[in-house]
Coordinates of C-alpha atoms in Angstrom, one line a residue:
X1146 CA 0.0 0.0 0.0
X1147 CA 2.9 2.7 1.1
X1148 CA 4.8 1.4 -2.1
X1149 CA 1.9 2.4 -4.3
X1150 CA 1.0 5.5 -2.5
X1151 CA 4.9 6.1 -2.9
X1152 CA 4.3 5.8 -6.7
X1153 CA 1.3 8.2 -6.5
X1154 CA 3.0 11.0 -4.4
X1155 CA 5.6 10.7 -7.2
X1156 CA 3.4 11.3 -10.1
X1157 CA 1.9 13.9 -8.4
X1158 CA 4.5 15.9 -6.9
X1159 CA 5.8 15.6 -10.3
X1160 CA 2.7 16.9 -12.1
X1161 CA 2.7 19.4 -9.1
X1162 CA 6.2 20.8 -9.9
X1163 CA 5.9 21.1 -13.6
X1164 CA 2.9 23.7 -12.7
X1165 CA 4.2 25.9 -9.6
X1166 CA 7.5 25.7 -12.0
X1167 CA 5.0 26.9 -15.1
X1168 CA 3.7 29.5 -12.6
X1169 CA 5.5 32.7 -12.1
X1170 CA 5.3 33.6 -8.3
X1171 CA 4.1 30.5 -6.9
X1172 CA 6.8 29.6 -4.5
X1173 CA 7.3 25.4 -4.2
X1174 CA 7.3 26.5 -0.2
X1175 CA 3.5 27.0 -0.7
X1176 CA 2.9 23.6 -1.9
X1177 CA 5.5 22.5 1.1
X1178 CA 3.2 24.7 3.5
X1179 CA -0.2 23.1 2.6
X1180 CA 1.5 19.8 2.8
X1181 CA 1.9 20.2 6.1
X1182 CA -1.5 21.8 6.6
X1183 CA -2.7 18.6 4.9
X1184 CA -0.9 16.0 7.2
X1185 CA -1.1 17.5 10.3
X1186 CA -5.5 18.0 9.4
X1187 CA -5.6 14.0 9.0
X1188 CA -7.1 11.4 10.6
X1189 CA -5.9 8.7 8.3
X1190 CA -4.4 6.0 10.7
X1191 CA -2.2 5.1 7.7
X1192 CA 1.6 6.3 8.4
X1193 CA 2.0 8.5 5.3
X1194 CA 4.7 10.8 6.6
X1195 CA 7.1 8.9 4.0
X1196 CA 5.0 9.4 1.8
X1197 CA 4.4 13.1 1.9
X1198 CA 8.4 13.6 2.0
X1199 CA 8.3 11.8 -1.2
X1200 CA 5.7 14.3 -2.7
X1201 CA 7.3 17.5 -1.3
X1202 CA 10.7 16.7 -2.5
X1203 CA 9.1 15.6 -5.6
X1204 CA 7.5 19.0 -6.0
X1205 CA 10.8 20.8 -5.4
X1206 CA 12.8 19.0 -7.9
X1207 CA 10.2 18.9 -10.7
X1208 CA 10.1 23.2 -9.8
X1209 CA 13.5 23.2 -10.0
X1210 CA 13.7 21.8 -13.9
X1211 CA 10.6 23.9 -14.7
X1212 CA 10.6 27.4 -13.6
X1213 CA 13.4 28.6 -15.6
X1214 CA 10.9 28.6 -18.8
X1215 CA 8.4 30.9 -17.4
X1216 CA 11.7 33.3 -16.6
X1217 CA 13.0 33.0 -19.8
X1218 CA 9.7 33.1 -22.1
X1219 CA 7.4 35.5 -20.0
X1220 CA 7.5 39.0 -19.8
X1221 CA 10.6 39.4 -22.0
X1222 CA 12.5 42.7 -21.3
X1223 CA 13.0 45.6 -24.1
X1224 CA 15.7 46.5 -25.5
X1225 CA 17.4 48.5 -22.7
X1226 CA 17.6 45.6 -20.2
X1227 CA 18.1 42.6 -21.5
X1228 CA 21.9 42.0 -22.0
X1229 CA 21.7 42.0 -18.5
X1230 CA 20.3 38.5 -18.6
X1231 CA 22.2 35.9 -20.1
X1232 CA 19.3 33.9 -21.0
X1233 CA 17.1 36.3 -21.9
X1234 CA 19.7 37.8 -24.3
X1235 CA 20.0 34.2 -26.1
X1236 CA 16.1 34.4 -26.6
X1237 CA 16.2 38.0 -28.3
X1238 CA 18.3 36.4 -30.8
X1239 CA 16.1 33.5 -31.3
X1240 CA 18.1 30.5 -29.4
X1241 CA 15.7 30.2 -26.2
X1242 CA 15.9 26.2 -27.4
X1243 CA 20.3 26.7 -26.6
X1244 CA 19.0 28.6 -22.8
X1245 CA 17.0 26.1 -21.8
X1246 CA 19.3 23.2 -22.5
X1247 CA 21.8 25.0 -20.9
X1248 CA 19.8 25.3 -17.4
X1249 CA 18.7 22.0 -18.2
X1250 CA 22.1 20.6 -18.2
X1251 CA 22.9 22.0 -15.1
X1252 CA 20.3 21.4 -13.4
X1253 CA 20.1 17.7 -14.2
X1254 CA 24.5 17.7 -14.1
X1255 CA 24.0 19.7 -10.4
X1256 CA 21.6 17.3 -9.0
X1257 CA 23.7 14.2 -10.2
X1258 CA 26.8 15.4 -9.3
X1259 CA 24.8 16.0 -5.5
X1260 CA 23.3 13.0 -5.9
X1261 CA 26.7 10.9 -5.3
X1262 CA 28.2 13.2 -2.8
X1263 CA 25.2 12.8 -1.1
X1264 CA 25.4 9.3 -1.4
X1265 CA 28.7 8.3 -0.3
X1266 CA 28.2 10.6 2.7
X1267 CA 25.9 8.6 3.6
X1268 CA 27.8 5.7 2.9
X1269 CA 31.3 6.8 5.2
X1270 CA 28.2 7.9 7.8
X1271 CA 27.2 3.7 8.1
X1272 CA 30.6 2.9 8.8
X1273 CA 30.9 5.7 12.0
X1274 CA 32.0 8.2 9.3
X1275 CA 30.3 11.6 9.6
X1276 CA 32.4 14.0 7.4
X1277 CA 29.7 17.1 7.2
X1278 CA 29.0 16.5 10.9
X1279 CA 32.5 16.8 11.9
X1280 CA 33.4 19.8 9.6
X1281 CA 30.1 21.7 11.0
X1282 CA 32.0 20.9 14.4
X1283 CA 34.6 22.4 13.4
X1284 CA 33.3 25.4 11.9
X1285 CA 30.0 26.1 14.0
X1286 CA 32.8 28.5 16.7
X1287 CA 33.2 30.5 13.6
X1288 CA 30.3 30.0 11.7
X1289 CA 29.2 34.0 12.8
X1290 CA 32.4 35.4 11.2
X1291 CA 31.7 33.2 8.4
X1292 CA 28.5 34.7 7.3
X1293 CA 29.3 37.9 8.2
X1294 CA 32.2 37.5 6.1
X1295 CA 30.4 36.3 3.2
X1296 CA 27.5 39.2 3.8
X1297 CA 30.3 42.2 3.6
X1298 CA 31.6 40.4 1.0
X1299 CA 28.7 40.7 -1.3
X1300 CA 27.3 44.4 0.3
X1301 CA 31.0 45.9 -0.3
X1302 CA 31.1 44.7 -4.2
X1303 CA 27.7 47.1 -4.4
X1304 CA 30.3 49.7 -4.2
X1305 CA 31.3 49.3 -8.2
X1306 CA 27.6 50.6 -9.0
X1307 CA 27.6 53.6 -6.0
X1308 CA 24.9 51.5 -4.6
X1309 CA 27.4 50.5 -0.6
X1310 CA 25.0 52.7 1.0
X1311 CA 21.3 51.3 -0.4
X1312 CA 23.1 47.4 -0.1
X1313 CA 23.2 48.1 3.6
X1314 CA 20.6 49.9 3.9
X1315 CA 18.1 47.0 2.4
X1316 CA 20.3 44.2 4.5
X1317 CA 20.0 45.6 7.3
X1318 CA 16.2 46.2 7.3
X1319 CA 15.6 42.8 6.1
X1320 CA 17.4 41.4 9.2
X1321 CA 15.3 43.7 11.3
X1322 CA 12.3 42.6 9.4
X1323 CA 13.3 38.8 9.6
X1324 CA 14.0 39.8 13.4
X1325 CA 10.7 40.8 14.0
X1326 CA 8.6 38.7 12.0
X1327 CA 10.0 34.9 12.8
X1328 CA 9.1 36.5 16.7
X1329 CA 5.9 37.6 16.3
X1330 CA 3.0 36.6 18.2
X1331 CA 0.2 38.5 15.3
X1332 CA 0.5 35.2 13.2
X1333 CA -0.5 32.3 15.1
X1334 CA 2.3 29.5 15.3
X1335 CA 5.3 32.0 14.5
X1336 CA 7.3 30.3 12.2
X1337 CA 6.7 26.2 13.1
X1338 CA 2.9 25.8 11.9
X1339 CA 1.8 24.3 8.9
X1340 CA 0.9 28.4 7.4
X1341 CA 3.7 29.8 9.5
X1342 CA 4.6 33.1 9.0
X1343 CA 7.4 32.5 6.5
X1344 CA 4.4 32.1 3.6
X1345 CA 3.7 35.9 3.8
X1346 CA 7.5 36.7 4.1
X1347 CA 8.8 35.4 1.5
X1348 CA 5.7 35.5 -0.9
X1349 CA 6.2 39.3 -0.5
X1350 CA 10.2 39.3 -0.7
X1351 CA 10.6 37.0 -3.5
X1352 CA 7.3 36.8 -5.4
X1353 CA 4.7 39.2 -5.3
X1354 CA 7.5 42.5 -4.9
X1355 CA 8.9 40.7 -8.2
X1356 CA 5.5 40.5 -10.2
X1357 CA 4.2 43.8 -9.4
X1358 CA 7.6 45.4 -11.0
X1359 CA 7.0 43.3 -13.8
X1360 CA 3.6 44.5 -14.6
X1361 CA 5.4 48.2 -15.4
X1362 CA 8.3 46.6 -17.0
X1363 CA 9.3 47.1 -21.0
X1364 CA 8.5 44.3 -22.6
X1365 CA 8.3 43.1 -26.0
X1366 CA 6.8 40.2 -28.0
X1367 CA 8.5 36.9 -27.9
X1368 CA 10.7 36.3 -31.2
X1369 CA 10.3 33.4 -33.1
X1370 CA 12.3 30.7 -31.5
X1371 CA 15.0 28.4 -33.7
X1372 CA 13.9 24.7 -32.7
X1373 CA 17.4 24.4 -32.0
X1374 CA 18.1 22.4 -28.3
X1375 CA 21.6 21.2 -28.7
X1376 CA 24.4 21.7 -26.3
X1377 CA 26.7 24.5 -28.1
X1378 CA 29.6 24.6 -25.4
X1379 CA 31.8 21.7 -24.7
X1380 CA 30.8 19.2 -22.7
X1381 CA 34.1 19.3 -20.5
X1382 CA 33.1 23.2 -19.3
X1383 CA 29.6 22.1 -18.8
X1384 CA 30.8 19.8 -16.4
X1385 CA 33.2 22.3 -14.8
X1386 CA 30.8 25.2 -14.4
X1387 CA 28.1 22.5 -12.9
X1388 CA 30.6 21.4 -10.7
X1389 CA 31.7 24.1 -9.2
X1390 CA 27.8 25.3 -9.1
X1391 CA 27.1 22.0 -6.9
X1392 CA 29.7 22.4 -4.6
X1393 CA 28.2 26.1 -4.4
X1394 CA 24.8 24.8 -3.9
X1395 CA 26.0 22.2 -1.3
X1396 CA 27.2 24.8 1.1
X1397 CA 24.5 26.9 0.6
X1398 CA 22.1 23.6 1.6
X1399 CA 24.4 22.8 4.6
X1400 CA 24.9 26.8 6.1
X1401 CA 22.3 28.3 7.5
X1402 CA 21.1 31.8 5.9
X1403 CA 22.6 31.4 2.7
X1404 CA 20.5 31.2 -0.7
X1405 CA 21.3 30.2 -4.1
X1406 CA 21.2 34.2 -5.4
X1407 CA 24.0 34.8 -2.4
X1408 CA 26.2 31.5 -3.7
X1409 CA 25.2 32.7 -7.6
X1410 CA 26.8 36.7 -7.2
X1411 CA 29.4 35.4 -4.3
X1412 CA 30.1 32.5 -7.4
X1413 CA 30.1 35.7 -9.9
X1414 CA 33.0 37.4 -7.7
X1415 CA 35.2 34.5 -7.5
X1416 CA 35.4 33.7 -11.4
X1417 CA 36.2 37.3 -12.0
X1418 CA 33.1 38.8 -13.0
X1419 CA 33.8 38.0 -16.8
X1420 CA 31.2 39.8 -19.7
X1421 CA 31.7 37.3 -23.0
X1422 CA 29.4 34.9 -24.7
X1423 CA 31.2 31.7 -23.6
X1424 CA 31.1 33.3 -19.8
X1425 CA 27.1 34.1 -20.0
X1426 CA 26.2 30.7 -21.2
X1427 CA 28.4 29.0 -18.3
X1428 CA 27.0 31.3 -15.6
X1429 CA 23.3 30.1 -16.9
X1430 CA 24.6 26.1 -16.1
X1431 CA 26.3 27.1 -12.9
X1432 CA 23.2 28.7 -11.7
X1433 CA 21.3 26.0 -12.5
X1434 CA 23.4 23.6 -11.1
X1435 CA 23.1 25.6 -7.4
X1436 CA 19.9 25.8 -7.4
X1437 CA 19.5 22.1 -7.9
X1438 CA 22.1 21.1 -5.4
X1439 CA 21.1 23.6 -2.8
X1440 CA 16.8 22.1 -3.1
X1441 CA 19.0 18.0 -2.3
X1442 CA 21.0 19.2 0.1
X1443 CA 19.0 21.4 1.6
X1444 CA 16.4 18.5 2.2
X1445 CA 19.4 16.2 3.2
X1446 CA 21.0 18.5 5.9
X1447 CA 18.0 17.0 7.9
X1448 CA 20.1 13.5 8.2
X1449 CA 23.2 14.8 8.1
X1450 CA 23.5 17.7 10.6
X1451 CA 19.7 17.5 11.8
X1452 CA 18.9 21.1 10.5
X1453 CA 16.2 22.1 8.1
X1454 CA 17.9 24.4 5.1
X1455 CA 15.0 25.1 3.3
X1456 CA 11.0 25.4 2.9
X1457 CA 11.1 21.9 1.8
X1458 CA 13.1 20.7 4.2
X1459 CA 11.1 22.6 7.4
X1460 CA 8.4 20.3 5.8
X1461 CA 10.0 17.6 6.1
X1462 CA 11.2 17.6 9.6
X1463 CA 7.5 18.5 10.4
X1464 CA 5.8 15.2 9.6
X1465 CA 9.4 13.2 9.6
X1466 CA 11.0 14.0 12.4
X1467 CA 14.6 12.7 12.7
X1468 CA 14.9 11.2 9.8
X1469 CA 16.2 7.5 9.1
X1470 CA 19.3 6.6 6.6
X1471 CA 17.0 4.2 4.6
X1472 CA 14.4 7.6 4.2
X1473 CA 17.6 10.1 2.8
X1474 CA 18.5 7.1 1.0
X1475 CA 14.6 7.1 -0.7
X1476 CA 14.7 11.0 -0.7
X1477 CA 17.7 11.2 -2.5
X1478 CA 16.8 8.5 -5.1
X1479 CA 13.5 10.2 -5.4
X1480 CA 15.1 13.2 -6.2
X1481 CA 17.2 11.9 -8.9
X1482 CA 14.0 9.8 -10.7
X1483 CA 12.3 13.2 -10.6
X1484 CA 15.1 15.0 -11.9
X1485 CA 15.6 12.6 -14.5
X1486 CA 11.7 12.6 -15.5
X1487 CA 12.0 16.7 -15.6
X1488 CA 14.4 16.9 -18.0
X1489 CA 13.2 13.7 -20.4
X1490 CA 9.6 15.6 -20.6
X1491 CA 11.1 19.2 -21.6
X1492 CA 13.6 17.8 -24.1
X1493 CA 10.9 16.7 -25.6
X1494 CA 7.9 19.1 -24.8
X1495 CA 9.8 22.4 -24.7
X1496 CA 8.2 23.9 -27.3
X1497 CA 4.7 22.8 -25.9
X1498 CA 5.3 24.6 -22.7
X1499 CA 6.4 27.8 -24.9
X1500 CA 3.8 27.5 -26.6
X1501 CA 1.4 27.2 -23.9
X1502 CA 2.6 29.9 -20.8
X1503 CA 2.2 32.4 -24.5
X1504 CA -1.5 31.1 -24.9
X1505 CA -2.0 33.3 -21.7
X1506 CA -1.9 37.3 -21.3
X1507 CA 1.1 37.9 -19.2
X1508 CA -0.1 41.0 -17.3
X1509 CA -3.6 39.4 -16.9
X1510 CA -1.6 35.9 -15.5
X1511 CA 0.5 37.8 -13.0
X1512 CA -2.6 40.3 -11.6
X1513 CA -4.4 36.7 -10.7
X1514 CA -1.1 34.8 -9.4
X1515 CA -0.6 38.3 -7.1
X1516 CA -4.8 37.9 -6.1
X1517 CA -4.2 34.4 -5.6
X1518 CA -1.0 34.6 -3.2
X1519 CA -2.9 37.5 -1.0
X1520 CA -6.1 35.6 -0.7
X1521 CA -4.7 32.4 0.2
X1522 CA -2.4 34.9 2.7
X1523 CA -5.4 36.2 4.1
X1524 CA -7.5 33.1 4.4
X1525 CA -4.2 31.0 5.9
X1526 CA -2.6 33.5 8.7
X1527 CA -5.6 36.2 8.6
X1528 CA -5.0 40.0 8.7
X1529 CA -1.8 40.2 10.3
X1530 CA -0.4 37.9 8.0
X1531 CA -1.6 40.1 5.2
X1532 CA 0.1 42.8 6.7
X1533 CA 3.1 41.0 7.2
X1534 CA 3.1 40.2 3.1
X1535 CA 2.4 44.3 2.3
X1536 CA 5.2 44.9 4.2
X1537 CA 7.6 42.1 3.2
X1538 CA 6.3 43.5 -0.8
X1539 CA 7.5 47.2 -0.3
X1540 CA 10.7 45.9 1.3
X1541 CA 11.2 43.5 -2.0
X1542 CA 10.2 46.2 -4.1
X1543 CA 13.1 48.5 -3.1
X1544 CA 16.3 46.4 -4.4
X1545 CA 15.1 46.4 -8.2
X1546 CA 14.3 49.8 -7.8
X1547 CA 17.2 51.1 -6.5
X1548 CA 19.2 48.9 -8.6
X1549 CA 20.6 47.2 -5.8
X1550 CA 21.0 42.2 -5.9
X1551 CA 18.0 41.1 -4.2
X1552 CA 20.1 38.6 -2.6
X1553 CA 20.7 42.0 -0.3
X1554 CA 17.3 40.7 1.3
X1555 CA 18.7 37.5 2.4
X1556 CA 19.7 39.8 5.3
X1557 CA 16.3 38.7 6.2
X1558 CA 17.4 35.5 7.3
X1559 CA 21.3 35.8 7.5
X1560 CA 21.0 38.9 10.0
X1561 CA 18.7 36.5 12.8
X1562 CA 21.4 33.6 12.2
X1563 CA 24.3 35.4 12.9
X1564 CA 22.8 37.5 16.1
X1565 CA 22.3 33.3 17.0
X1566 CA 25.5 32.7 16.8
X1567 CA 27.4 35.8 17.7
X1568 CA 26.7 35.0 21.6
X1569 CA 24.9 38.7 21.9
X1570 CA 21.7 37.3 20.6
X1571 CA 19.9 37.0 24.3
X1572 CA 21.2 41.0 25.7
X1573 CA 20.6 42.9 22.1
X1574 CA 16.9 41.1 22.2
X1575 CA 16.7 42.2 26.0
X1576 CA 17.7 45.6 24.7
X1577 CA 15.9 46.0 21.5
X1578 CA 12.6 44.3 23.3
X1579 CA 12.7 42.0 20.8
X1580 CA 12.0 38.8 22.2
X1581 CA 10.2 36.4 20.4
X1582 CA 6.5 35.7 21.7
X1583 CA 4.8 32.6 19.7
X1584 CA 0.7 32.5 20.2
X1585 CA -0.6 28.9 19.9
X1586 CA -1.2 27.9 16.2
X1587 CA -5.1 27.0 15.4
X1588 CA -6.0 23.6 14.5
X1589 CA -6.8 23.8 10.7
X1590 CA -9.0 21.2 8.9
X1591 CA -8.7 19.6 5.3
X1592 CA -12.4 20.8 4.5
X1593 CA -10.7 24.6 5.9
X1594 CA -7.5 24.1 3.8
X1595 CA -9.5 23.1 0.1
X1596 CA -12.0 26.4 1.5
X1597 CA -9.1 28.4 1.4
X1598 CA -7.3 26.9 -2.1
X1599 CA -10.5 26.4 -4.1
X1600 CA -11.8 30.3 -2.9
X1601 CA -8.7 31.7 -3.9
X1602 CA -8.2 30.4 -7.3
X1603 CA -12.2 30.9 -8.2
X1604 CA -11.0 34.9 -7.3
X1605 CA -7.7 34.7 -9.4
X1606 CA -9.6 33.0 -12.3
X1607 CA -12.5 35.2 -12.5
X1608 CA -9.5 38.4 -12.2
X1609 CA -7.7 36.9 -15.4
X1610 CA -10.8 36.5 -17.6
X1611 CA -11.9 39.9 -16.5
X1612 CA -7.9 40.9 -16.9
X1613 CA -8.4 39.4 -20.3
X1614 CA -11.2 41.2 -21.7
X1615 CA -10.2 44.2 -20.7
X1616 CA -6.8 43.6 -22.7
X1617 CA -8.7 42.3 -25.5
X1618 CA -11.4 45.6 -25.7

């Protein structure tokens, strides 16, 4: 029965992943989220926890793959912007097929390449062998100086656009932000329940902020794209750039704070900062390769150093607990069937996908993703935790703005960490009157949960038809 269920959570989070990828500004922590909400609203006296780890890192893998096509093929920038994107610069000239393959590659090349580290990790672990445990030993006295190191690092290279003063500025209130929010008492269950306050946060930060701006951006029509997929770079720097993009994704899985957009521009300062064709095309594999190593070793810090890394991974813990080596071992193989699956259906399908995110109007498709986010905000964590997503949207709308890496709000959860581990965390929270007050989380139902999904997308459909007509008159 768990073996066929196993199968089913698969398919699913599979399915799942290809649309929250599809999606611009649906998060994969959303799906994580209501995952939880699901499991911990249950009755079933089946053990399905395995089960719903399947489907969640399922979901994050198949996302992974997939939502570099809606980046690429939606909302393309005019003129004036796009050589600043790599792969958006390869679809102005008609070779979107060349982009994709390239984040394909290393995606697929990152996870496989975290797939075996992974694996004989696990390996040295059965024989008394605990090599990440031992080197988080080791660097855990230091591990304050080491993110603060790594934030200076990336404010202070701010510096070559003017922008040192707007880079602290915008870290420095995303800590307080992060400070404030993962204490608050306004959204019930702080940041443990199954809609903790995190879905707000970051759906303002990172998704809503980012689809608003898009609405007054310059775009253009999509130019006809060369059916063209092949692999144009050798397959030697392929490996190289997803290489070193895994081993970039890996620490930022295993340190807490970090994200892939802090390992992608720290990655950018290291190699020199090169402008040339061959350079753009390798920075859109190693990107890809991060990303995809951060989402496996971000769920697997959970068995090796106990710690959750990522949305996926908090979800985890919540309905797995510690977890088993015979569970990473499933994870990770999970992860890697998924993976594989991903990028056999968008060799083939690519074009499809194009095809189909173009069927819809782009400014009508991202007014009902933003209705669909704040509804489901509202309905989840309730007035506060709508306010807690207006706010967390102004603060994401200043970096772009300003022109300054958004990977400057990662402050958000980098500033928190490193008061943790800087020793001062307990008499600058006396002094501030910071400290964190958690009010009980509610029990939620299923029949409460669907409420809240099936009202919210009723809302964002009607908006895009009415969006639509509107375009069309």
């Amino acid at each position: 029965m768990i073996f066929i269920l196993s199968l089913l959570a698969i398919l699913f989070g599979l399915l799942t992943g290809i649309v929250t990828g599809l999606t611009p500004g649906i998060h994969v922590n959303v799906v994580a989220a209501l995952m939880v909400a699901f499991y911990s609203a249950s009755l079933s006296n089946i053990d399905l926890t395995l089960v719903i780890a399947i489907f969640v890192v399922s979901v994050s893998i198949a996302h992974a793959f997939f939502d570099y096509i809606p980046s690429l093929f939606l909302g393309i920038p005019g003129d004036s912007v796009y050589a600043l994107l790599p792969g958006q610069k390869l679809i102005k000239q008609g070779d979107g097929g060349e982009a994709l393959r390239l984040s394909l590659e290393g995606s697929w090349r990152g996870l496989i390449y975290a797939f075996f580290i992974a694996l004989g990790l696990i390996i040295l672990s059965f024989v008394g062998l605990d090599l990440l445990e031992i080197m988080e030993d080791k660097i855990k006295p230091f591990l304050f100086w080491i993110l603060l190191a790594i934030s200076l690092v990336l404010i202070f290279d701010e510096r070559k656009k003017g922008k040192l003063l707007w880079a602290t500025i915008i870290f420095c209130l995303s800590g307080l932000f992060g400070i404030i929010t993962l204490g608050t008492p306004l959204v019930p269950g702080g940041s443990s329940s199954a809609f903790s306050v995190l879905f707000p946060a970051l759906s303002g930060l990172f998704g809503i902020s980012g689809l608003l701006l898009s609405l007054f951006d310059d775009t253009a029509s999509l130019p006809p794209q060369k059916p063209d997929i092949s692999l144009k770079l050798s397959s030697s720097s392929v490996n190289t750039s997803s290489l070193l993009g895994t081993l970039s994704g890996m620490a930022v899985g295993l340190l807490p704070g970090l994200g892939s957009a802090n390992a992608a521009a720290l990655l950018l300062l290291i190699t020199g900062n090169q402008k040339n064709e061959s350079s753009d095309k390798l920075y859109i594999v190693t990107t890809s390769a991060i990303q995809a190593s951060d989402t496996l070793f971000g769920v697997t810090a959970l068995y090796f150093i106990e710690k959750s890394r990522s949305g996926a991974s908090v979800a985890i813990q919540s309905v797995l607990g510690q977890i088993s080596p015979w569970q990473v071992l499933i994870i990770i193989l999970v992860m890697g069937l998924v993976g594989f699956l991903s990028r056999l259906i968008i060799l083939n399908s690519w074009q499809f996908f194009i095809r189909a995110i173009n069927f819809f109007n782009y400014q009508s498709l991202t007014i009902a993703v933003i209705i669909f986010i704040t509804i489901l905000v509202l309905l989840t964590t309730g007035f506060w935790g709508l306010m807690v997503l207006l706010a967390a949207t102004s603060l994401g709308i200043l970096p772009p703005t300003i022109g300054v890496r958004r990977s400057q709000m990662m402050g958000f959860f980098l500033i928190p960490v490193m008061l943790f581990f800087s020793g001062l965390q307990e008499p600058i929270v006396n002094i501030l009157h910071l400290q964190a007050k958690i009010s009980p989380a509610p029990t939620v139902s299923i029949s409460q949960i669907v409420q809240s999904l099936v009202i919210s997308f009723l809302i964002a459909l009607i908006a895009y038809f009415i969006g639509n007509l509107k375009n069309k008159n």
